[in-house]
JSON list of C-alpha atoms in Angstrom, two decimals:
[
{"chain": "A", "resi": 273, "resn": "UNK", "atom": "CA", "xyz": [-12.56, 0.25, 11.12]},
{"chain": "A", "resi": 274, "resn": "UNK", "atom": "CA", "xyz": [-14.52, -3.31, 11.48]},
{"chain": "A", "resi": 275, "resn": "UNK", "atom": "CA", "xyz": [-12.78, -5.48, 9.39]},
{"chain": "A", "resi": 276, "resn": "UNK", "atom": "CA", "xyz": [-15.76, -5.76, 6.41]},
{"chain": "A", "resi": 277, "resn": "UNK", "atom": "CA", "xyz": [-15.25, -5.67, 2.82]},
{"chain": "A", "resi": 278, "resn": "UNK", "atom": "CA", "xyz": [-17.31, -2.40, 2.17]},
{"chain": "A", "resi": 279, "resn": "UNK", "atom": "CA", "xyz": [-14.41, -0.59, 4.44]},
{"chain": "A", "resi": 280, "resn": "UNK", "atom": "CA", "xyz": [-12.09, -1.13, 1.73]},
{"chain": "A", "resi": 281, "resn": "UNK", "atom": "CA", "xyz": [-13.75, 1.27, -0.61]},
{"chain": "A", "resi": 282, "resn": "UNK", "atom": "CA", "xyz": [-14.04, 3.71, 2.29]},
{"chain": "A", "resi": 283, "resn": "UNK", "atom": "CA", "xyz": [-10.35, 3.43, 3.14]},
{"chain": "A", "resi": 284, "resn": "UNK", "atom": "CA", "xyz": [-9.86, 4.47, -0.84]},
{"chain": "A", "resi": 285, "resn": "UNK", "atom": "CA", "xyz": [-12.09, 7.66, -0.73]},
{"chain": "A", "resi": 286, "resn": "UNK", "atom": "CA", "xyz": [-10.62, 8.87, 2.78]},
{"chain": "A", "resi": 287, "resn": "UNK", "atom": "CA", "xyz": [-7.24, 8.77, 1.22]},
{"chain": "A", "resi": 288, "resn": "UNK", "atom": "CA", "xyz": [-8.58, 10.39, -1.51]},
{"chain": "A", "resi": 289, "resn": "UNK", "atom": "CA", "xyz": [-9.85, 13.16, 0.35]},
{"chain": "A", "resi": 290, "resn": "UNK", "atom": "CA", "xyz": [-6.61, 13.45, 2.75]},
{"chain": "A", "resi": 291, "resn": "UNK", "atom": "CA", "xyz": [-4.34, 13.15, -0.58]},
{"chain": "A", "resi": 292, "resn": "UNK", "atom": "CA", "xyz": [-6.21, 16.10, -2.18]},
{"chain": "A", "resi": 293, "resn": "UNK", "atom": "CA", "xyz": [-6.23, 17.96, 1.10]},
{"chain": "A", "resi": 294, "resn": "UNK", "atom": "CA", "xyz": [-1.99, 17.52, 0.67]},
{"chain": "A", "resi": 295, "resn": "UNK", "atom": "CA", "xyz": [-2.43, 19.10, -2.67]},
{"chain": "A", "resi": 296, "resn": "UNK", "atom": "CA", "xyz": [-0.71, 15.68, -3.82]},
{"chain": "A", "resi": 297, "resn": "UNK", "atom": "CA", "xyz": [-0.39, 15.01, -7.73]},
{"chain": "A", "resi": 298, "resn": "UNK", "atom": "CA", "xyz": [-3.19, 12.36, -9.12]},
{"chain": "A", "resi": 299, "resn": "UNK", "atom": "CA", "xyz": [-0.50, 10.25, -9.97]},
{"chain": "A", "resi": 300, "resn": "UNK", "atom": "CA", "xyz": [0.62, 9.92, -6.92]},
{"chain": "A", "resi": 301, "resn": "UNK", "atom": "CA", "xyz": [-3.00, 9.71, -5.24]},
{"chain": "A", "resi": 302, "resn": "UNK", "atom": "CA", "xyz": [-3.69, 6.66, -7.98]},
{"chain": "A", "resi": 303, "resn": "UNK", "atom": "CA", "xyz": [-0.85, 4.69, -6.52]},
{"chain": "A", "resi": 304, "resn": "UNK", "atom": "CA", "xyz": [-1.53, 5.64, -3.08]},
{"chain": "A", "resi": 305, "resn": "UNK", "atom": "CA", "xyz": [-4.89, 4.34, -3.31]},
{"chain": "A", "resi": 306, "resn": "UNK", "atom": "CA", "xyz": [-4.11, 0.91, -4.74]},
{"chain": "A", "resi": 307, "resn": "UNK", "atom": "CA", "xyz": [-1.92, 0.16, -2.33]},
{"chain": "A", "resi": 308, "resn": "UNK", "atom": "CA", "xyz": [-4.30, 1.30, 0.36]},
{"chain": "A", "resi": 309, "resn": "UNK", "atom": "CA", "xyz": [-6.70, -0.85, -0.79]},
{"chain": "A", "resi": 310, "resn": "UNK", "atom": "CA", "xyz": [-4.05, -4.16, -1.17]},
{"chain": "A", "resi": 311, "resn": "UNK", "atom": "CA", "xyz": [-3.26, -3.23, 2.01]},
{"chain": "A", "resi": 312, "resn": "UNK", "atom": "CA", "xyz": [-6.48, -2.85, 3.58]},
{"chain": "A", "resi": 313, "resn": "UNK", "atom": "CA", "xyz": [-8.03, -5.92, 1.79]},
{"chain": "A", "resi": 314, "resn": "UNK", "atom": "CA", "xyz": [-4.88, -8.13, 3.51]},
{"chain": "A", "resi": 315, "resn": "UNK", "atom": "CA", "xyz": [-5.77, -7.28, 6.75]},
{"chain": "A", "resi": 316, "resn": "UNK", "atom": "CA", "xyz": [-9.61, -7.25, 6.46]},
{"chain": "A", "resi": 317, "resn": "UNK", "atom": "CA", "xyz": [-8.87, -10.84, 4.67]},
{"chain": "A", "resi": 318, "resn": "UNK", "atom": "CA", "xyz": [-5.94, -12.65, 6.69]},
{"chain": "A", "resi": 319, "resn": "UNK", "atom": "CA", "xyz": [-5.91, -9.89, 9.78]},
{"chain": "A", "resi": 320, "resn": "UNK", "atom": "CA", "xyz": [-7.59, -10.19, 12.55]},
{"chain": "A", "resi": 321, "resn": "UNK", "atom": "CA", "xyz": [-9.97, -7.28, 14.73]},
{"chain": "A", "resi": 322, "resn": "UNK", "atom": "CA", "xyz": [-10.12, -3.60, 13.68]},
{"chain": "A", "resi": 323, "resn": "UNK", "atom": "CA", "xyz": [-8.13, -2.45, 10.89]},
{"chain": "A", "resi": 324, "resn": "UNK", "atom": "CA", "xyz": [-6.28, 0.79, 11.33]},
{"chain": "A", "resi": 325, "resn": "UNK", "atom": "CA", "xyz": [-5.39, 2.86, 8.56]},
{"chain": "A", "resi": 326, "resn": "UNK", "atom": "CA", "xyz": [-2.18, 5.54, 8.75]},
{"chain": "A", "resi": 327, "resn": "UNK", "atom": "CA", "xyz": [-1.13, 8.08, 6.37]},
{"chain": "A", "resi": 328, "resn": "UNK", "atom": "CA", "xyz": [1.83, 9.99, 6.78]},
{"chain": "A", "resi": 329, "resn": "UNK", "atom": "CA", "xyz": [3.87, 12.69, 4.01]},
{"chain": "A", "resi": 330, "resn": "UNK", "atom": "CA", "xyz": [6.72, 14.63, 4.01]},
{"chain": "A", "resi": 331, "resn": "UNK", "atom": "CA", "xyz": [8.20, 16.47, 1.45]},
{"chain": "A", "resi": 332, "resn": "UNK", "atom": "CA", "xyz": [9.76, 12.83, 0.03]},
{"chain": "A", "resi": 333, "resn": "UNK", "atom": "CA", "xyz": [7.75, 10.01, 0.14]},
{"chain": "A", "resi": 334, "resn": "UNK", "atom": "CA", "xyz": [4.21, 9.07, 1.52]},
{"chain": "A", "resi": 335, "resn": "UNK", "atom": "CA", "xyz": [4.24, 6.43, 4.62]},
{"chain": "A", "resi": 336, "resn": "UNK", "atom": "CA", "xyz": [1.60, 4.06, 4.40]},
{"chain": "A", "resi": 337, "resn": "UNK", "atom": "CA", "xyz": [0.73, 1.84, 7.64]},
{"chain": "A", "resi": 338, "resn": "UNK", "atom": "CA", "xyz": [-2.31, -0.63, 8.17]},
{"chain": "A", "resi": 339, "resn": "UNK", "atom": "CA", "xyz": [-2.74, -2.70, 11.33]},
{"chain": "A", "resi": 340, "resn": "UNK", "atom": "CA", "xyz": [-4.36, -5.19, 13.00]},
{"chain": "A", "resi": 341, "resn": "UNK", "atom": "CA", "xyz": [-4.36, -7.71, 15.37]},
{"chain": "A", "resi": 342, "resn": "UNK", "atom": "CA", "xyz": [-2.80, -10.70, 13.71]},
{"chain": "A", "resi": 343, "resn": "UNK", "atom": "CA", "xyz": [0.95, -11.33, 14.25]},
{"chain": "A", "resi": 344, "resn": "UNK", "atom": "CA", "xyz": [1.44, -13.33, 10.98]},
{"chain": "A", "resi": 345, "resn": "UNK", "atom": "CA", "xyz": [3.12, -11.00, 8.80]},
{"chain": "A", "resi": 346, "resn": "UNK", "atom": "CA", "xyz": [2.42, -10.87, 5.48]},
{"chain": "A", "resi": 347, "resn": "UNK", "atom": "CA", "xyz": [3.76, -12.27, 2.73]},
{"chain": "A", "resi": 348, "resn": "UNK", "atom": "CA", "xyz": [4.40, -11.86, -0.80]},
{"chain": "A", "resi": 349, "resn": "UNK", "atom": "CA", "xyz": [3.02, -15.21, -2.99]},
{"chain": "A", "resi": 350, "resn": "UNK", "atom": "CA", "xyz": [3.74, -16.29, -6.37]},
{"chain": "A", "resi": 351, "resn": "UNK", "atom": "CA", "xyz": [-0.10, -16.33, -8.31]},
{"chain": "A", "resi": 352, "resn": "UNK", "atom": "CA", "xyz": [-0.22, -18.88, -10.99]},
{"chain": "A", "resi": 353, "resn": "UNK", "atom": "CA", "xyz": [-1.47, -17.33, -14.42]},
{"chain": "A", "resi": 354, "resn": "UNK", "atom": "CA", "xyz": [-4.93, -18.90, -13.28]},
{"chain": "A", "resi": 355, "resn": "UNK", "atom": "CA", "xyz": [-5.16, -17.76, -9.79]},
{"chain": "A", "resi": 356, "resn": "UNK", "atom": "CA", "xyz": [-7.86, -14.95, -9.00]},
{"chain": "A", "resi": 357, "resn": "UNK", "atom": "CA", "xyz": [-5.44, -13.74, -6.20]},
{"chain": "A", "resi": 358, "resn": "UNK", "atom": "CA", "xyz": [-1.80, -13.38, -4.62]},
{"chain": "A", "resi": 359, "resn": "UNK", "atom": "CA", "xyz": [-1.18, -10.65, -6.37]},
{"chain": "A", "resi": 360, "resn": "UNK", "atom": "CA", "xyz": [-1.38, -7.78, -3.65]},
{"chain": "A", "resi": 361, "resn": "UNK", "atom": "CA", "xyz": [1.48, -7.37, -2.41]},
{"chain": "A", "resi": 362, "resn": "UNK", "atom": "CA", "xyz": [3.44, -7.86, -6.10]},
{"chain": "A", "resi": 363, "resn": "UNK", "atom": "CA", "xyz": [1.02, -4.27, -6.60]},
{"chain": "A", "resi": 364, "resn": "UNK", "atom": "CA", "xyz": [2.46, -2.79, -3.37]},
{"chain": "A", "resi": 365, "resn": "UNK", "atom": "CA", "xyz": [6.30, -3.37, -4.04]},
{"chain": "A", "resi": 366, "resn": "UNK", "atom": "CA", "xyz": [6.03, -2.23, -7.66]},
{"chain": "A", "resi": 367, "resn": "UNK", "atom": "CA", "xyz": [4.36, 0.95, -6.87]},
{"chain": "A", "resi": 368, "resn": "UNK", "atom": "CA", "xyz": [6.58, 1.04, -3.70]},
{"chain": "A", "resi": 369, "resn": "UNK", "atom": "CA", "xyz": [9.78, 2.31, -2.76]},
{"chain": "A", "resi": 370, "resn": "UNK", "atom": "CA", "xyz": [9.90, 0.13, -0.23]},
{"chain": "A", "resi": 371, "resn": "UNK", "atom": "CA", "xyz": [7.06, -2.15, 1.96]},
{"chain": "A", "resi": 372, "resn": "UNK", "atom": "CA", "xyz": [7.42, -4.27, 4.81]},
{"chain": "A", "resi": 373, "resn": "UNK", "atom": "CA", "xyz": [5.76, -5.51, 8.50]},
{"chain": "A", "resi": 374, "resn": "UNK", "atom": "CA", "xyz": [6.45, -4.21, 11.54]},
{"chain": "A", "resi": 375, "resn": "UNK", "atom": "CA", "xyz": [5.05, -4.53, 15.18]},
{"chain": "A", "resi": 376, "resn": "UNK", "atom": "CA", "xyz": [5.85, -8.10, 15.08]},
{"chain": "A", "resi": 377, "resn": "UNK", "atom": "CA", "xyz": [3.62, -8.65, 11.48]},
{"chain": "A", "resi": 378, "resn": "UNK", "atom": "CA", "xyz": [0.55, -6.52, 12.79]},
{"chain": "A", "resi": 379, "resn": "UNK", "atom": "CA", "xyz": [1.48, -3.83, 10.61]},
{"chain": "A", "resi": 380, "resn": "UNK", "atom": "CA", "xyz": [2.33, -3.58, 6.74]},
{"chain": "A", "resi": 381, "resn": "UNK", "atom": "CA", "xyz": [3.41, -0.63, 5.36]},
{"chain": "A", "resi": 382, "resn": "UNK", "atom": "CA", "xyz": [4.51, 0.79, 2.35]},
{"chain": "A", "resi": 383, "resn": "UNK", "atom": "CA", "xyz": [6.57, 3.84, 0.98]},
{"chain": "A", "resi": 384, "resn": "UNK", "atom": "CA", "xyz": [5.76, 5.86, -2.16]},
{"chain": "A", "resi": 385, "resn": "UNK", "atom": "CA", "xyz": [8.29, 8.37, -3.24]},
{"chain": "A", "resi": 386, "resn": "UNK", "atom": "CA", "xyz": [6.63, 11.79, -4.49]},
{"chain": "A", "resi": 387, "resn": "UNK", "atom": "CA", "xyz": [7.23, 11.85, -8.12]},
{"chain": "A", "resi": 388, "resn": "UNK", "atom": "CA", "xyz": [10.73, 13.86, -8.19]},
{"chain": "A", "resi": 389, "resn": "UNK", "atom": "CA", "xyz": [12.03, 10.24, -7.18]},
{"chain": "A", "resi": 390, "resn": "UNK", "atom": "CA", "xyz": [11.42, 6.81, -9.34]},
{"chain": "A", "resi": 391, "resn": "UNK", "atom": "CA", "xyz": [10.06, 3.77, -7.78]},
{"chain": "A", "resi": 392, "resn": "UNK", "atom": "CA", "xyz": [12.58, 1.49, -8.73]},
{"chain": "A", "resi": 393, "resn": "UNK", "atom": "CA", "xyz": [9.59, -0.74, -11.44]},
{"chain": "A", "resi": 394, "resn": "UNK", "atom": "CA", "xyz": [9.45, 3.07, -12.89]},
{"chain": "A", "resi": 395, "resn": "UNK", "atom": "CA", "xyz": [13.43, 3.90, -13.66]},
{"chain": "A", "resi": 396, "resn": "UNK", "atom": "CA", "xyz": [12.92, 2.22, -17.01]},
{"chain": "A", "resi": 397, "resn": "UNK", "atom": "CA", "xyz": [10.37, 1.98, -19.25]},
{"chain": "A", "resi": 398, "resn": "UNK", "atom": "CA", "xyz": [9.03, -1.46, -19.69]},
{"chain": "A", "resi": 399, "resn": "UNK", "atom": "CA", "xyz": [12.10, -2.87, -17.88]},
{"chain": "A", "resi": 400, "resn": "UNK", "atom": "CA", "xyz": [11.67, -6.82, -18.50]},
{"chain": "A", "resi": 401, "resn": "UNK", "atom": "CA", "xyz": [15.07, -7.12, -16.25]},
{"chain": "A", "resi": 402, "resn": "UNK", "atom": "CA", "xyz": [13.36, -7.12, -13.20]},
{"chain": "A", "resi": 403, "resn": "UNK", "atom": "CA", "xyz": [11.06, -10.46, -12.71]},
{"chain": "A", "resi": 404, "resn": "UNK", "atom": "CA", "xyz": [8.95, -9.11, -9.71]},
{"chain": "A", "resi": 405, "resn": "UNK", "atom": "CA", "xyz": [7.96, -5.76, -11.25]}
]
């Protein structure tokens, strides 16, 4: 996809409609699609060319890939209390089992366990222990 703001919103509803087609549980499908869109809005934002969106399940986790043309990889920030953004990729490892780049920072991906597994921000309830979830 062109690398455009309204493609964000269409990279939502098409994993939407590929979730559903997976017979996925909503809860799943409501993570899935934040991170998409993190994901999405990173490269459409600090990328560079098309954006390409990947979705990928097996019976244990849902593989998330975006790419594009940049080689900086990105990077998790620390927002201030007043900043309006930085806090993407803090989303994506929460509701992650595990993100990362790959193809030399022209790809960020993340893993979301199906629900018979807990992301680790989800093992306790309200766990104040961990500072980045």
């Amino acid at each position: 996809m062109e690398p455009v703001d309204v493609h964000v919103a269409q990279a939502r509803r098409t994993t939407a409609t590929v979730l559903k087609q997976w017979s996925l549980p909503d809860a799943l499908a409501d993570d899935a699609r934040l991170v998409v869109s993190e994901l999405v809005s990173n490269a459409i934002i600090h990328g560079s060319g098309d954006v390409r969106l990947r979705l990928r399940y097996d019976d244990h986790e849902l593989r998330i890939r975006v790419t594009d043309d940049s080689t900086a990889p990105a990077r998790r920030r620390r927002a201030s209390a007043a900043s309006l953004g930085g806090r993407g990729l803090h989303l994506v490892a929460c509701l992650s089992l595990r993100w990362g780049v790959a193809d030399g920072g022209r790809t960020t991906y993340a893993v979301i366990p199906t629900l018979t597994e807990a992301t680790p921000c989800r093992r306790t309830a309200q766990s104040s222990t961990d500072p980045t979830c």
